[in-house]
Short mmCIF file of C-alpha atoms and ligand atoms in Angstrom, two decimals:
data_model
loop_
_atom_site.label_atom_id
_atom_site.label_comp_id
_atom_site.label_asym_id
_atom_site.label_seq_id
_atom_site.Cartn_x
_atom_site.Cartn_y
_atom_site.Cartn_z
CA MET A 116 -57.13 107.13 -12.89
CA MET A 117 -56.46 110.18 -15.05
CA ALA A 118 -56.63 109.24 -18.74
CA GLY A 119 -53.78 109.90 -21.11
CA MET A 120 -50.81 109.28 -18.87
CA GLU A 121 -47.57 108.01 -20.33
CA ILE A 122 -43.91 107.71 -19.47
CA THR A 123 -40.87 107.23 -21.68
CA LEU A 124 -38.07 105.17 -20.16
CA ASN A 125 -34.46 105.34 -21.30
CA ALA A 126 -32.75 101.98 -21.59
CA PRO A 127 -34.80 99.92 -19.12
CA LEU A 128 -32.75 97.02 -17.75
CA ASP A 129 -33.72 93.69 -16.30
CA MET A 130 -30.95 92.97 -13.80
CA HIS A 131 -31.89 89.28 -13.31
CA LEU A 132 -33.26 87.24 -16.19
CA HIS A 133 -33.50 83.56 -17.12
CA LEU A 134 -33.55 83.04 -20.89
CA ARG A 135 -32.89 79.25 -20.97
CA ASP A 136 -31.63 77.73 -24.21
CA GLY A 137 -32.79 76.00 -27.40
CA ASP A 138 -36.45 76.34 -28.37
CA MET A 139 -37.38 77.97 -25.05
CA LEU A 140 -34.72 80.64 -25.64
CA LYS A 141 -36.16 81.27 -29.11
CA LEU A 142 -39.64 81.71 -27.63
CA VAL A 143 -38.77 83.92 -24.64
CA ALA A 144 -35.83 86.08 -25.81
CA PRO A 145 -37.94 88.33 -28.08
CA LEU A 146 -40.40 88.78 -25.20
CA SER A 147 -37.70 90.73 -23.31
CA SER A 148 -36.90 93.02 -26.23
CA ASP A 149 -38.60 96.10 -24.77
CA PHE A 150 -35.69 96.11 -22.35
CA ALA A 151 -32.37 97.57 -23.51
CA GLY A 152 -30.52 94.74 -21.82
CA ALA A 153 -30.44 92.22 -19.03
CA VAL A 154 -28.21 90.32 -16.64
CA ILE A 155 -28.45 86.76 -17.90
CA MET A 156 -28.47 83.89 -15.39
CA PRO A 157 -26.12 80.91 -15.94
CA ASN A 158 -28.22 78.04 -14.55
CA LEU A 159 -28.53 76.09 -17.77
CA VAL A 160 -28.09 72.31 -17.83
CA PRO A 161 -25.13 72.02 -17.44
CA PRO A 162 -24.54 75.47 -15.89
CA VAL A 163 -22.44 78.07 -17.72
CA THR A 164 -19.09 77.74 -15.97
CA ASP A 165 -16.49 78.65 -18.58
CA PRO A 166 -16.00 81.80 -20.63
CA GLY A 167 -16.14 79.97 -23.96
CA ALA A 168 -19.55 78.49 -23.17
CA MET A 169 -20.68 81.91 -21.92
CA LEU A 170 -19.66 83.61 -25.15
CA ALA A 171 -21.40 80.96 -27.25
CA TYR A 172 -24.55 81.34 -25.11
CA SER A 173 -24.43 85.13 -25.51
CA GLU A 174 -24.31 84.65 -29.28
CA ARG A 175 -27.28 82.27 -29.22
CA ILE A 176 -29.20 84.93 -27.28
CA ALA A 177 -28.28 87.58 -29.86
CA ALA A 178 -29.51 85.24 -32.62
CA ALA A 179 -32.77 84.59 -30.76
CA MET A 180 -33.27 88.38 -30.48
CA SER A 181 -33.10 88.44 -34.30
CA GLY A 182 -31.31 91.73 -34.78
CA GLU A 183 -32.96 93.62 -31.92
CA PRO A 184 -30.20 95.55 -30.08
CA PHE A 185 -29.92 94.16 -26.56
CA SER A 186 -27.08 94.49 -24.04
CA ARG A 187 -26.27 91.02 -22.75
CA TYR A 188 -24.64 91.16 -19.31
CA MET A 189 -23.46 87.58 -18.98
CA THR A 190 -22.82 85.74 -15.72
CA LEU A 191 -20.82 82.65 -14.91
CA PHE A 192 -21.91 80.04 -12.39
CA PHE A 193 -19.68 80.58 -9.35
CA THR A 194 -17.22 77.93 -8.23
CA ALA A 195 -13.73 78.45 -6.76
CA GLN A 196 -11.52 79.99 -9.49
CA THR A 197 -7.81 80.50 -10.05
CA GLU A 198 -6.44 83.93 -10.88
CA GLN A 199 -5.87 82.76 -14.44
CA GLN A 200 -9.53 81.69 -14.75
CA LEU A 201 -10.77 85.00 -13.38
CA ARG A 202 -8.61 86.89 -15.88
CA MET A 203 -9.96 84.80 -18.73
CA ALA A 204 -13.52 85.58 -17.65
CA ALA A 205 -12.86 89.29 -17.15
CA GLU A 206 -11.43 89.54 -20.66
CA THR A 207 -14.39 87.79 -22.31
CA PRO A 208 -16.74 90.22 -24.09
CA GLY A 209 -20.05 90.64 -22.29
CA PHE A 210 -18.84 89.20 -18.96
CA PHE A 211 -20.63 90.85 -16.03
CA GLY A 212 -20.02 88.80 -12.89
CA TYR A 213 -20.35 85.51 -11.04
CA LYS A 214 -23.63 84.12 -9.75
CA LEU A 215 -23.28 82.20 -6.51
CA TYR A 216 -25.85 79.55 -5.64
CA PRO A 217 -25.73 77.59 -2.40
CA ALA A 218 -25.54 73.96 -3.59
CA GLY A 219 -28.98 72.53 -4.43
CA ILE A 220 -30.98 75.58 -3.37
CA THR A 221 -33.01 76.05 -6.57
CA THR A 222 -33.41 75.03 -10.23
CA ASN A 223 -30.15 73.54 -11.63
CA SER A 224 -27.97 74.67 -8.71
CA GLU A 225 -26.68 71.25 -7.65
CA GLY A 226 -23.09 72.26 -8.52
CA GLY A 227 -23.20 75.38 -6.34
CA VAL A 228 -21.18 76.28 -3.27
CA ALA A 229 -21.37 73.94 -0.27
CA ASN A 230 -18.67 75.63 1.83
CA LEU A 231 -17.99 79.36 1.45
CA ALA A 232 -14.61 79.10 3.17
CA GLU A 233 -13.33 77.35 0.04
CA ALA A 234 -14.23 80.45 -1.97
CA ASP A 235 -12.12 82.85 0.11
CA SER A 236 -9.20 83.32 -2.27
CA THR A 237 -11.55 83.63 -5.27
CA LEU A 238 -13.59 86.33 -3.53
CA ASN A 239 -10.44 88.21 -2.56
CA MET A 240 -9.27 88.24 -6.15
CA MET A 241 -12.72 89.24 -7.42
CA GLN A 242 -12.73 92.23 -5.11
CA ASP A 243 -9.29 93.26 -6.36
CA MET A 244 -10.35 92.84 -9.98
CA GLY A 245 -13.69 94.65 -9.54
CA ILE A 246 -15.79 91.61 -10.52
CA PRO A 247 -19.31 91.67 -9.01
CA LEU A 248 -20.69 88.74 -6.99
CA LEU A 249 -24.39 88.04 -7.47
CA VAL A 250 -25.92 85.83 -4.81
CA HIS A 251 -28.97 83.63 -4.48
CA GLY A 252 -29.25 84.23 -0.75
CA GLU A 253 -31.15 81.36 0.84
CA SER A 254 -30.17 78.86 3.53
CA HIS A 255 -31.40 75.26 3.60
CA GLY A 256 -33.71 76.03 6.54
CA PHE A 257 -37.49 76.30 6.79
CA VAL A 258 -38.74 77.73 3.50
CA MET A 259 -40.16 80.96 4.96
CA ASP A 260 -36.97 81.64 6.93
CA ARG A 261 -34.34 80.85 4.30
CA GLU A 262 -33.61 84.43 3.26
CA ALA A 263 -33.59 85.72 6.85
CA GLU A 264 -31.17 82.95 7.83
CA PHE A 265 -28.88 83.79 4.93
CA LEU A 266 -28.54 87.43 6.01
CA ALA A 267 -25.76 86.38 8.39
CA VAL A 268 -23.83 85.10 5.36
CA TYR A 269 -24.36 88.41 3.53
CA ARG A 270 -23.19 90.27 6.62
CA ASN A 271 -20.10 88.08 6.77
CA LEU A 272 -19.32 88.56 3.06
CA ALA A 273 -19.90 92.32 3.19
CA THR A 274 -17.58 92.61 6.21
CA ARG A 275 -14.82 90.32 4.95
CA TYR A 276 -14.73 91.79 1.44
CA PRO A 277 -15.51 95.49 1.90
CA ARG A 278 -14.60 96.38 -1.70
CA LEU A 279 -16.46 93.48 -3.31
CA ARG A 280 -19.66 94.53 -5.08
CA ILE A 281 -22.21 92.07 -3.66
CA CYS A 282 -25.73 91.91 -5.06
CA MET A 283 -28.45 90.28 -2.98
CA GLU A 284 -30.57 88.85 -5.78
CA HIS A 285 -34.39 88.83 -5.65
CA ILE A 286 -34.80 89.99 -2.05
CA THR A 287 -38.16 89.17 -0.48
CA THR A 288 -37.99 90.46 3.09
CA ALA A 289 -38.00 93.72 5.03
CA ALA A 290 -34.98 92.37 6.92
CA ALA A 291 -32.92 92.23 3.70
CA LEU A 292 -33.73 95.90 3.08
CA GLN A 293 -32.47 96.74 6.55
CA LEU A 294 -29.20 94.96 5.86
CA LEU A 295 -28.82 97.02 2.69
CA GLU A 296 -28.69 100.12 4.90
CA GLU A 297 -25.77 98.73 6.90
CA PHE A 298 -23.26 98.01 4.12
CA GLU A 299 -22.34 100.30 1.23
CA ASN A 300 -20.98 97.36 -0.77
CA LEU A 301 -24.36 95.60 -0.81
CA CYS A 302 -26.95 96.23 -3.47
CA ALA A 303 -30.08 94.24 -4.30
CA THR A 304 -32.54 93.31 -7.00
CA VAL A 305 -36.25 92.78 -6.49
CA THR A 306 -38.75 91.09 -8.79
CA LEU A 307 -42.15 92.31 -9.95
CA GLN A 308 -44.05 89.58 -8.13
CA HIS A 309 -42.39 90.25 -4.78
CA LEU A 310 -43.61 93.89 -4.94
CA ILE A 311 -47.19 92.68 -5.40
CA ILE A 312 -47.96 89.24 -3.96
CA THR A 313 -47.59 87.44 -0.63
CA LEU A 314 -47.64 83.75 0.22
CA ASP A 315 -51.43 84.09 0.43
CA ASP A 316 -51.59 84.69 -3.31
CA VAL A 317 -49.55 81.53 -3.92
CA ALA A 318 -51.09 79.12 -1.45
CA GLY A 319 -53.78 80.92 0.57
CA GLY A 320 -56.58 79.63 -1.62
CA ALA A 321 -56.41 77.19 -4.51
CA LEU A 322 -52.70 76.63 -5.20
CA GLN A 323 -51.34 78.97 -7.91
CA PRO A 324 -48.40 77.18 -9.53
CA HIS A 325 -47.62 80.10 -11.85
CA LEU A 326 -46.87 82.27 -8.77
CA PHE A 327 -44.59 79.69 -7.18
CA CYS A 328 -40.95 80.74 -7.18
CA LYS A 329 -37.81 80.67 -5.06
CA PRO A 330 -37.49 82.57 -2.83
CA ILE A 331 -41.16 82.08 -2.06
CA ALA A 332 -43.31 85.21 -1.61
CA LYS A 333 -43.41 86.25 2.05
CA ARG A 334 -45.64 88.25 4.44
CA PRO A 335 -47.63 91.43 3.75
CA GLY A 336 -45.15 93.47 5.82
CA ASP A 337 -42.28 92.24 3.65
CA ARG A 338 -44.14 92.97 0.43
CA ASP A 339 -45.08 96.46 1.65
CA ALA A 340 -41.51 97.31 2.66
CA LEU A 341 -40.15 96.15 -0.70
CA LEU A 342 -42.79 98.14 -2.56
CA GLN A 343 -42.04 101.32 -0.60
CA ALA A 344 -38.30 100.92 -1.28
CA ALA A 345 -38.93 100.43 -5.02
CA LEU A 346 -41.43 103.29 -5.28
CA SER A 347 -38.97 105.63 -3.59
CA ALA A 348 -36.18 104.45 -5.95
CA HIS A 349 -33.91 103.32 -3.12
CA PRO A 350 -30.46 104.04 -4.62
CA ARG A 351 -29.14 100.49 -4.19
CA LEU A 352 -32.28 98.62 -5.22
CA MET A 353 -32.69 97.60 -8.87
CA PHE A 354 -35.37 95.89 -10.89
CA GLY A 355 -34.51 92.28 -11.72
CA SER A 356 -37.53 90.33 -12.95
CA ASP A 357 -36.16 86.84 -12.23
CA SER A 358 -38.52 85.97 -15.06
CA ALA A 359 -38.07 82.20 -15.09
CA PRO A 360 -40.00 80.38 -17.81
CA HIS A 361 -40.77 76.70 -17.48
CA PRO A 362 -42.81 74.62 -19.94
CA ARG A 363 -46.48 74.66 -18.97
CA CYS A 364 -46.36 70.92 -18.29
CA ARG A 365 -43.60 71.44 -15.69
CA LYS A 366 -45.63 74.12 -13.86
CA GLU A 367 -49.06 72.51 -13.94
CA ALA A 368 -47.70 69.32 -12.47
CA CYS A 369 -47.04 67.37 -9.34
CA GLY A 370 -43.56 68.65 -8.42
CA CYS A 371 -44.19 72.10 -9.91
CA ALA A 372 -40.97 73.85 -11.00
CA ALA A 373 -40.16 77.18 -9.29
CA GLY A 374 -40.31 80.33 -11.38
CA VAL A 375 -42.71 83.09 -12.43
CA PHE A 376 -42.71 84.19 -16.06
CA THR A 377 -43.11 87.98 -16.16
CA ALA A 378 -40.82 89.29 -18.91
CA PRO A 379 -43.50 90.31 -21.45
CA LEU A 380 -45.62 92.26 -18.97
CA ALA A 381 -43.03 93.49 -16.46
CA LEU A 382 -42.69 97.04 -17.82
CA PRO A 383 -46.45 97.67 -18.26
CA ARG A 384 -47.22 96.27 -14.81
CA LEU A 385 -44.42 98.30 -13.19
CA ALA A 386 -45.72 101.47 -14.86
CA GLU A 387 -49.22 100.68 -13.60
CA LEU A 388 -47.88 100.02 -10.10
CA PHE A 389 -45.79 103.20 -9.95
CA ALA A 390 -48.64 105.28 -11.44
CA THR A 391 -51.13 103.94 -8.90
CA HIS A 392 -48.78 105.06 -6.13
CA HIS A 393 -48.00 108.43 -7.76
CA ALA A 394 -44.35 107.45 -8.12
CA LEU A 395 -43.88 107.36 -11.91
CA ASP A 396 -41.02 109.86 -11.61
CA ASN A 397 -38.97 107.23 -9.78
CA LEU A 398 -39.47 104.42 -12.29
CA GLN A 399 -36.50 105.43 -14.46
CA ASP A 400 -34.06 105.05 -11.58
CA PHE A 401 -35.60 101.77 -10.44
CA VAL A 402 -35.47 100.16 -13.90
CA SER A 403 -32.21 101.62 -15.17
CA GLY A 404 -30.58 104.59 -13.45
CA ASN A 405 -29.56 102.80 -10.27
CA ALA A 406 -28.11 99.82 -12.15
CA CYS A 407 -26.14 102.04 -14.55
CA ARG A 408 -24.68 104.01 -11.66
CA ILE A 409 -23.93 101.03 -9.39
CA TYR A 410 -22.22 98.93 -12.08
CA GLY A 411 -21.07 101.65 -14.46
CA LEU A 412 -23.17 100.26 -17.32
CA ASN A 413 -23.63 101.87 -20.69
CA PRO A 414 -26.43 99.86 -22.37
CA VAL A 415 -27.62 100.17 -25.96
CA GLN A 416 -29.75 103.20 -26.71
CA LYS A 417 -33.40 102.24 -26.46
CA GLN A 418 -36.46 104.18 -25.39
CA VAL A 419 -39.75 102.61 -24.41
CA THR A 420 -42.97 104.52 -23.92
CA LEU A 421 -45.61 103.09 -21.61
CA HIS A 422 -49.16 104.46 -21.50
CA ASP A 423 -52.38 103.83 -19.62
CA THR A 424 -53.99 101.88 -22.45
CA PRO A 425 -54.96 98.30 -21.57
CA MET A 426 -52.83 95.27 -22.33
CA GLN A 427 -54.48 91.91 -22.73
CA VAL A 428 -52.12 89.29 -21.33
CA PRO A 429 -52.22 86.09 -23.40
CA THR A 430 -53.29 82.87 -21.66
CA ALA A 431 -49.98 81.41 -22.86
CA TYR A 432 -47.08 82.23 -25.18
CA ARG A 433 -46.56 79.49 -27.78
CA SER A 434 -43.84 78.98 -30.39
CA TYR A 435 -41.19 76.46 -31.45
CA GLY A 436 -43.23 73.69 -29.81
CA GLN A 437 -42.98 75.45 -26.42
CA GLN A 438 -45.77 76.78 -24.24
CA VAL A 439 -45.27 79.14 -21.29
CA VAL A 440 -47.90 80.69 -19.03
CA PRO A 441 -47.19 84.25 -17.87
CA MET A 442 -48.21 85.97 -14.65
CA TYR A 443 -51.66 87.56 -15.17
CA ALA A 444 -52.45 85.02 -17.93
CA GLY A 445 -55.76 85.92 -19.57
CA GLU A 446 -56.13 89.12 -17.52
CA GLN A 447 -56.09 92.74 -18.57
CA LEU A 448 -53.49 95.18 -17.27
CA SER A 449 -54.28 98.88 -17.39
CA TRP A 450 -50.93 99.95 -18.90
CA SER A 451 -49.15 98.76 -22.04
CA VAL A 452 -46.16 99.48 -24.25
CA LYS A 453 -46.94 102.18 -26.84
CA ARG A 454 -46.05 100.72 -30.25
O1 DOR B 606 -38.07 80.54 -8.88
C1 DOR B 606 -36.94 80.43 -9.32
N1 DOR B 606 -36.70 79.98 -10.57
N2 DOR B 606 -35.92 80.77 -8.54
C2 DOR B 606 -34.64 80.57 -8.91
O2 DOR B 606 -33.76 80.89 -8.16
C3 DOR B 606 -34.33 79.90 -10.18
C4 DOR B 606 -35.41 80.08 -11.14
C5 DOR B 606 -35.28 79.17 -12.34
O3 DOR B 606 -34.21 79.10 -12.91
O4 DOR B 606 -36.28 78.55 -12.69
ZN1 ZN B 607 -33.18 83.70 -10.81
#
């Protein structure tokens, strides 16, 4: 690789982030501070379902960022809502949209939607009010087929609510990318790990709990299609890390929790990936431009310069009595944030 490469990004955004709460929030929030902002997931225990709890959570995040400017795009856990409830949410500072989880599909989603028909009037009102719907799109089928099976639901939603902004969160298949082409009202996020790994990296050799997440990494053809779409800055594909920290003892355990922790290394690894594929010019759109255009965002001013100087990834991040193991723990990346 040519030495001395660098790129300066304007307001990079993480369009899908888990920050948790309490001591874990205090540990991980500052590790996302190279981003200008993020869409914050609501799957706390209990989930964030009302605007007051959302606002309080947003303020705890701001406190954990200790003064670092950071645009907090807050989500509420989707359940059927009245018009009055939707108005309350829409008027709450920082509100971004609703996150829909099929009931029981992943971490803390037990209270999610069991029957989409019951959500019809809510979705109609959301489309009229311009409130985005973010979706964890997996069925309860065979684990490798869950996303593919859910595509029929996306198709149904996109057809029934043509003016609803629907985001397919953390897509993992080539088939999801194809669906994106069919409906203008669909957009999607993709994680770092799903651009890089396949199921082989998770379970092909010794089991790698720190690469285990939902949706699970798929086949090489899926990974390659996602990577090509990201590298070419597909206009409706956005970076969303789905960085999902769990305490080390919950990952290195029988009954390993799902989630890959990538926040502190996502930007360096993305720069490395785009540089390797001679696509650095498209990174700005993938990590910010597309999201700002799709959702009409205006995040805080923040510039981050990445350069091809190595980053040593810690074996774990430790603070406040918490310990979290990142992707690439103990390894060296060839790009880093220029301080
Ligand atoms: O791997 C995952 N972890 N997938 C999700 O959908 C949820 C997330 C979490 O909250 O841990
Ligand atoms: Zn997530």
